[in-house]
């Protein structure tokens, strides 16, 4: 079967793009080099059509930067390096999924362990004063039943970040800071490492401090990861189809169109 000869505009219509975008794709190495007519017009073929479909599918799952790198590497003739980029993208997605699962497990552990927050102590600090805008570190330590040194370690690890009082520079734990400290305490009692506690706190802060909103956010992120996985599978399938065309043509670069071509780009 004769390889179809496509003009720039024909290839653009395949993906609903402009002719300039097709030229840009070729210049960027996303498409293999096109053949040229005697008058200098581009001539594309089936390999270019498959490359375009592969790239567009890869973009949806891997993003434009990684998709372009994969296609350029294929066209440079380094298939192992191109497949390594695919592997790295899947590995990154796996790490995201593992982190999401760890965060969800930590939330479940928190729900099992964390009792209702006790009332704040009414006793004043040793100097006889009370912070007007929050609790001092000693008050929070007594509230949770931990040492003040533990709170300092959590702060050094970035788990809690109480602001400082003007003048005295004492730490002042507001309601959200006490909540964070309570979560850290609960999860540490469940033997969760700092690396798994950090995402829980980050999500809580991002979602405005509501645990129910965090659960909804985690569920939404899980759906997003599932959609990305499916898009990556679709992109990999398109890439495989293109590689089959490349293999059949016996080349990873250059045009398979050849011969005299159309009279317009």
C-alpha positions as a Python dict, from the first residue, in 0.01 Angstrom:
ca = {
    (1, 'X'): (0, 0, 0),
    (2, 'X'): (140, 340, -98),
    (3, 'X'): (217, 569, 191),
    (4, 'X'): (-31, 862, 178),
    (5, 'X'): (125, 1197, 107),
    (6, 'X'): (-8, 1470, 327),
    (7, 'X'): (26, 1845, 306),
    (8, 'X'): (87, 2053, 619),
    (9, 'X'): (-278, 2153, 621),
    (10, 'X'): (-386, 1787, 590),
    (11, 'X'): (-181, 1692, 894),
    (12, 'X'): (-308, 1993, 1087),
    (13, 'X'): (-666, 1881, 1031),
    (14, 'X'): (-591, 1540, 1185),
    (15, 'X'): (-560, 1700, 1530),
    (16, 'X'): (-750, 2026, 1477),
    (17, 'X'): (-432, 2234, 1482),
    (18, 'X'): (-302, 2525, 1281),
    (19, 'X'): (-47, 2471, 1007),
    (20, 'X'): (199, 2679, 1209),
    (21, 'X'): (170, 2439, 1502),
    (22, 'X'): (259, 2152, 1270),
    (23, 'X'): (565, 2342, 1154),
    (24, 'X'): (655, 2416, 1516),
    (25, 'X'): (621, 2048, 1605),
    (26, 'X'): (857, 1951, 1326),
    (27, 'X'): (1107, 2220, 1423),
    (28, 'X'): (1093, 2101, 1787),
    (29, 'X'): (1154, 1738, 1690),
    (30, 'X'): (810, 1626, 1804),
    (31, 'X'): (750, 1511, 1446),
    (32, 'X'): (1014, 1345, 1231),
    (33, 'X'): (1165, 1563, 960),
    (34, 'X'): (934, 1609, 665),
    (35, 'X'): (1026, 1549, 305),
    (36, 'X'): (1035, 1842, 68),
    (37, 'X'): (911, 1896, -283),
    (38, 'X'): (1134, 2050, -545),
    (39, 'X'): (974, 2383, -467),
    (40, 'X'): (1044, 2342, -93),
    (41, 'X'): (699, 2249, 39),
    (42, 'X'): (674, 1997, 321),
    (43, 'X'): (551, 1647, 246),
    (44, 'X'): (423, 1432, 532),
    (45, 'X'): (321, 1067, 545),
    (46, 'X'): (167, 804, 770),
    (47, 'X'): (463, 809, 1008),
    (48, 'X'): (403, 1179, 1070),
    (49, 'X'): (33, 1123, 1127),
    (50, 'X'): (108, 850, 1380),
    (51, 'X'): (373, 1066, 1547),
    (52, 'X'): (124, 1351, 1579),
    (53, 'X'): (-143, 1127, 1729),
    (54, 'X'): (112, 975, 1967),
    (55, 'X'): (236, 1313, 2085),
    (56, 'X'): (-114, 1451, 2140),
    (57, 'X'): (-209, 1141, 2339),
    (58, 'X'): (113, 1158, 2542),
    (59, 'X'): (44, 1521, 2631),
    (60, 'X'): (-284, 1428, 2798),
    (61, 'X'): (-117, 1178, 3031),
    (62, 'X'): (245, 1286, 3062),
    (63, 'X'): (220, 1661, 3009),
    (64, 'X'): (363, 1864, 2719),
    (65, 'X'): (722, 1881, 2844),
    (66, 'X'): (767, 1507, 2902),
    (67, 'X'): (570, 1421, 2588),
    (68, 'X'): (797, 1641, 2376),
    (69, 'X'): (1109, 1492, 2534),
    (70, 'X'): (986, 1139, 2463),
    (71, 'X'): (914, 1215, 2098),
    (72, 'X'): (1239, 1402, 2043),
    (73, 'X'): (1436, 1117, 2196),
    (74, 'X'): (1262, 867, 1970),
    (75, 'X'): (1346, 1078, 1665),
    (76, 'X'): (1706, 1105, 1779),
    (77, 'X'): (1720, 727, 1751),
    (78, 'X'): (1761, 654, 2124),
    (79, 'X'): (1463, 430, 2195),
    (80, 'X'): (1592, 300, 2534),
    (81, 'X'): (1625, 659, 2659),
    (82, 'X'): (1275, 742, 2535),
    (83, 'X'): (1130, 441, 2714),
    (84, 'X'): (1324, 538, 3027),
    (85, 'X'): (1136, 869, 3022),
    (86, 'X'): (809, 675, 3004),
    (87, 'X'): (920, 456, 3295),
    (88, 'X'): (1019, 758, 3502),
    (89, 'X'): (679, 920, 3451),
    (90, 'X'): (500, 604, 3563),
    (91, 'X'): (732, 575, 3864),
    (92, 'X'): (653, 933, 3961),
    (93, 'X'): (282, 863, 3941),
    (94, 'X'): (331, 554, 4156),
    (95, 'X'): (506, 766, 4420),
    (96, 'X'): (217, 1012, 4419),
    (97, 'X'): (-29, 730, 4461),
    (98, 'X'): (175, 578, 4745),
    (99, 'X'): (193, 915, 4922),
    (100, 'X'): (-182, 961, 4880),
    (101, 'X'): (-246, 616, 5025),
    (102, 'X'): (-16, 690, 5320),
    (103, 'X'): (-199, 1015, 5385),
    (104, 'X'): (-534, 837, 5379),
    (105, 'X'): (-408, 570, 5618),
    (106, 'X'): (-275, 837, 5850),
    (107, 'X'): (-613, 1008, 5847),
    (108, 'X'): (-782, 681, 5942),
    (109, 'X'): (-532, 632, 6222),
    (110, 'X'): (-600, 985, 6339),
    (111, 'X'): (-974, 920, 6346),
    (112, 'X'): (-921, 606, 6556),
    (113, 'X'): (-678, 758, 6803),
    (114, 'X'): (-759, 1124, 6847),
    (115, 'X'): (-996, 1195, 7137),
    (116, 'X'): (-1195, 1513, 7154),
    (117, 'X'): (-969, 1804, 7232),
    (118, 'X'): (-973, 1878, 7608),
    (119, 'X'): (-1046, 2220, 7740),
    (120, 'X'): (-750, 2454, 7752),
    (121, 'X'): (-595, 2488, 8098),
    (122, 'X'): (-699, 2787, 8297),
    (123, 'X'): (-379, 2813, 8497),
    (124, 'X'): (-155, 3110, 8410),
    (125, 'X'): (207, 3083, 8304),
    (126, 'X'): (482, 3087, 8563),
    (127, 'X'): (520, 3461, 8526),
    (128, 'X'): (153, 3503, 8615),
    (129, 'X'): (48, 3619, 8269),
    (130, 'X'): (-165, 3467, 7995),
    (131, 'X'): (-107, 3512, 7622),
    (132, 'X'): (-403, 3699, 7478),
    (133, 'X'): (-368, 3554, 7128),
    (134, 'X'): (-293, 3189, 7198),
    (135, 'X'): (-134, 2932, 7423),
    (136, 'X'): (229, 2922, 7526),
    (137, 'X'): (436, 2613, 7460),
    (138, 'X'): (409, 2491, 7819),
    (139, 'X'): (29, 2512, 7807),
    (140, 'X'): (16, 2313, 7483),
    (141, 'X'): (254, 2053, 7625),
    (142, 'X'): (28, 2007, 7929),
    (143, 'X'): (-279, 2002, 7706),
    (144, 'X'): (-141, 1713, 7502),
    (145, 'X'): (53, 1539, 7776),
    (146, 'X'): (390, 1573, 7600),
    (147, 'X'): (720, 1739, 7676),
    (148, 'X'): (794, 2088, 7551),
    (149, 'X'): (1105, 1939, 7388),
    (150, 'X'): (878, 1723, 7170),
    (151, 'X'): (694, 2033, 7048),
    (152, 'X'): (1027, 2194, 6962),
    (153, 'X'): (1135, 1886, 6768),
    (154, 'X'): (805, 1892, 6575),
    (155, 'X'): (860, 2259, 6500),
    (156, 'X'): (1216, 2195, 6377),
    (157, 'X'): (1076, 1924, 6147),
    (158, 'X'): (824, 2170, 6000),
    (159, 'X'): (522, 1991, 6146),
    (160, 'X'): (407, 2284, 6358),
    (161, 'X'): (487, 2651, 6306),
    (162, 'X'): (349, 2867, 6588),
    (163, 'X'): (409, 3240, 6546),
    (164, 'X'): (609, 3435, 6798),
    (165, 'X'): (478, 3696, 7039),
    (166, 'X'): (609, 4043, 6979),
    (167, 'X'): (862, 4158, 7228),
    (168, 'X'): (898, 3838, 7432),
    (169, 'X'): (935, 3613, 7121),
    (170, 'X'): (742, 3342, 7305),
    (171, 'X'): (568, 3089, 7086),
    (172, 'X'): (192, 3145, 7063),
    (173, 'X'): (-19, 2847, 6961),
    (174, 'X'): (-347, 2955, 6806),
    (175, 'X'): (-639, 2714, 6747),
    (176, 'X'): (-496, 2584, 6418),
    (177, 'X'): (-151, 2539, 6572),
    (178, 'X'): (-299, 2340, 6861),
    (179, 'X'): (-492, 2130, 6611),
    (180, 'X'): (-172, 2059, 6418),
    (181, 'X'): (10, 1964, 6737),
    (182, 'X'): (-278, 1734, 6835),
    (183, 'X'): (-264, 1562, 6496),
    (184, 'X'): (112, 1518, 6519),
    (185, 'X'): (80, 1375, 6869),
    (186, 'X'): (-192, 1131, 6764),
    (187, 'X'): (-5, 1008, 6459),
    (188, 'X'): (326, 983, 6641),
    (189, 'X'): (156, 763, 6899),
    (190, 'X'): (58, 545, 6602),
    (191, 'X'): (429, 528, 6506),
    (192, 'X'): (386, 737, 6191),
    (193, 'X'): (712, 897, 6073),
    (194, 'X'): (736, 1269, 6009),
    (195, 'X'): (745, 1207, 5632),
    (196, 'X'): (392, 1065, 5643),
    (197, 'X'): (259, 1325, 5884),
    (198, 'X'): (370, 1621, 5674),
    (199, 'X'): (128, 1549, 5383),
    (200, 'X'): (-165, 1519, 5623),
    (201, 'X'): (-93, 1859, 5773),
    (202, 'X'): (-25, 2013, 5433),
    (203, 'X'): (-361, 1896, 5306),
    (204, 'X'): (-543, 2015, 5616),
    (205, 'X'): (-389, 2359, 5580),
    (206, 'X'): (-468, 2368, 5209),
    (207, 'X'): (-831, 2270, 5268),
    (208, 'X'): (-887, 2526, 5540),
    (209, 'X'): (-844, 2302, 5841),
    (210, 'X'): (-1145, 2074, 5794),
    (211, 'X'): (-1080, 1701, 5820),
    (212, 'X'): (-1396, 1629, 5623),
    (213, 'X'): (-1276, 1861, 5346),
    (214, 'X'): (-942, 1683, 5355),
    (215, 'X'): (-1113, 1349, 5300),
    (216, 'X'): (-1300, 1496, 5005),
    (217, 'X'): (-976, 1638, 4867),
    (218, 'X'): (-803, 1302, 4900),
    (219, 'X'): (-1089, 1131, 4718),
    (220, 'X'): (-1075, 1392, 4441),
    (221, 'X'): (-701, 1348, 4409),
    (222, 'X'): (-743, 972, 4385),
    (223, 'X'): (-985, 1023, 4097),
    (224, 'X'): (-736, 1258, 3931),
    (225, 'X'): (-458, 1002, 3961),
    (226, 'X'): (-684, 735, 3813),
    (227, 'X'): (-765, 962, 3520),
    (228, 'X'): (-397, 1036, 3469),
    (229, 'X'): (-311, 667, 3477),
    (230, 'X'): (-569, 593, 3210),
    (231, 'X'): (-447, 885, 3000),
    (232, 'X'): (-89, 761, 3034),
    (233, 'X'): (-194, 413, 2925),
    (234, 'X'): (-370, 560, 2623),
    (235, 'X'): (-63, 769, 2540),
    (236, 'X'): (167, 469, 2577),
    (237, 'X'): (-60, 274, 2343),
    (238, 'X'): (-39, 547, 2080),
    (239, 'X'): (338, 561, 2123),
    (240, 'X'): (358, 185, 2072),
    (241, 'X'): (157, 214, 1751),
    (242, 'X'): (393, 484, 1627),
    (243, 'X'): (700, 278, 1713),
    (244, 'X'): (554, -7, 1509),
    (245, 'X'): (528, 228, 1211),
    (246, 'X'): (883, 349, 1269),
    (247, 'X'): (1008, -8, 1294),
    (248, 'X'): (831, -107, 973),
    (249, 'X'): (983, 194, 795),
    (250, 'X'): (1326, 97, 929),
    (251, 'X'): (1408, 448, 1051),
    (252, 'X'): (1346, 684, 1341),
    (253, 'X'): (1415, 1004, 1150),
    (254, 'X'): (1330, 1158, 819),
    (255, 'X'): (1022, 1144, 603),
    (256, 'X'): (864, 834, 454),
    (257, 'X'): (665, 1039, 210),
    (258, 'X'): (925, 1111, -59),
    (259, 'X'): (874, 1197, -420),
    (260, 'X'): (707, 1502, -568),
    (261, 'X'): (444, 1649, -345),
    (262, 'X'): (160, 1894, -326),
    (263, 'X'): (187, 2250, -433),
    (264, 'X'): (93, 2414, -100),
    (265, 'X'): (215, 2390, 260),
}
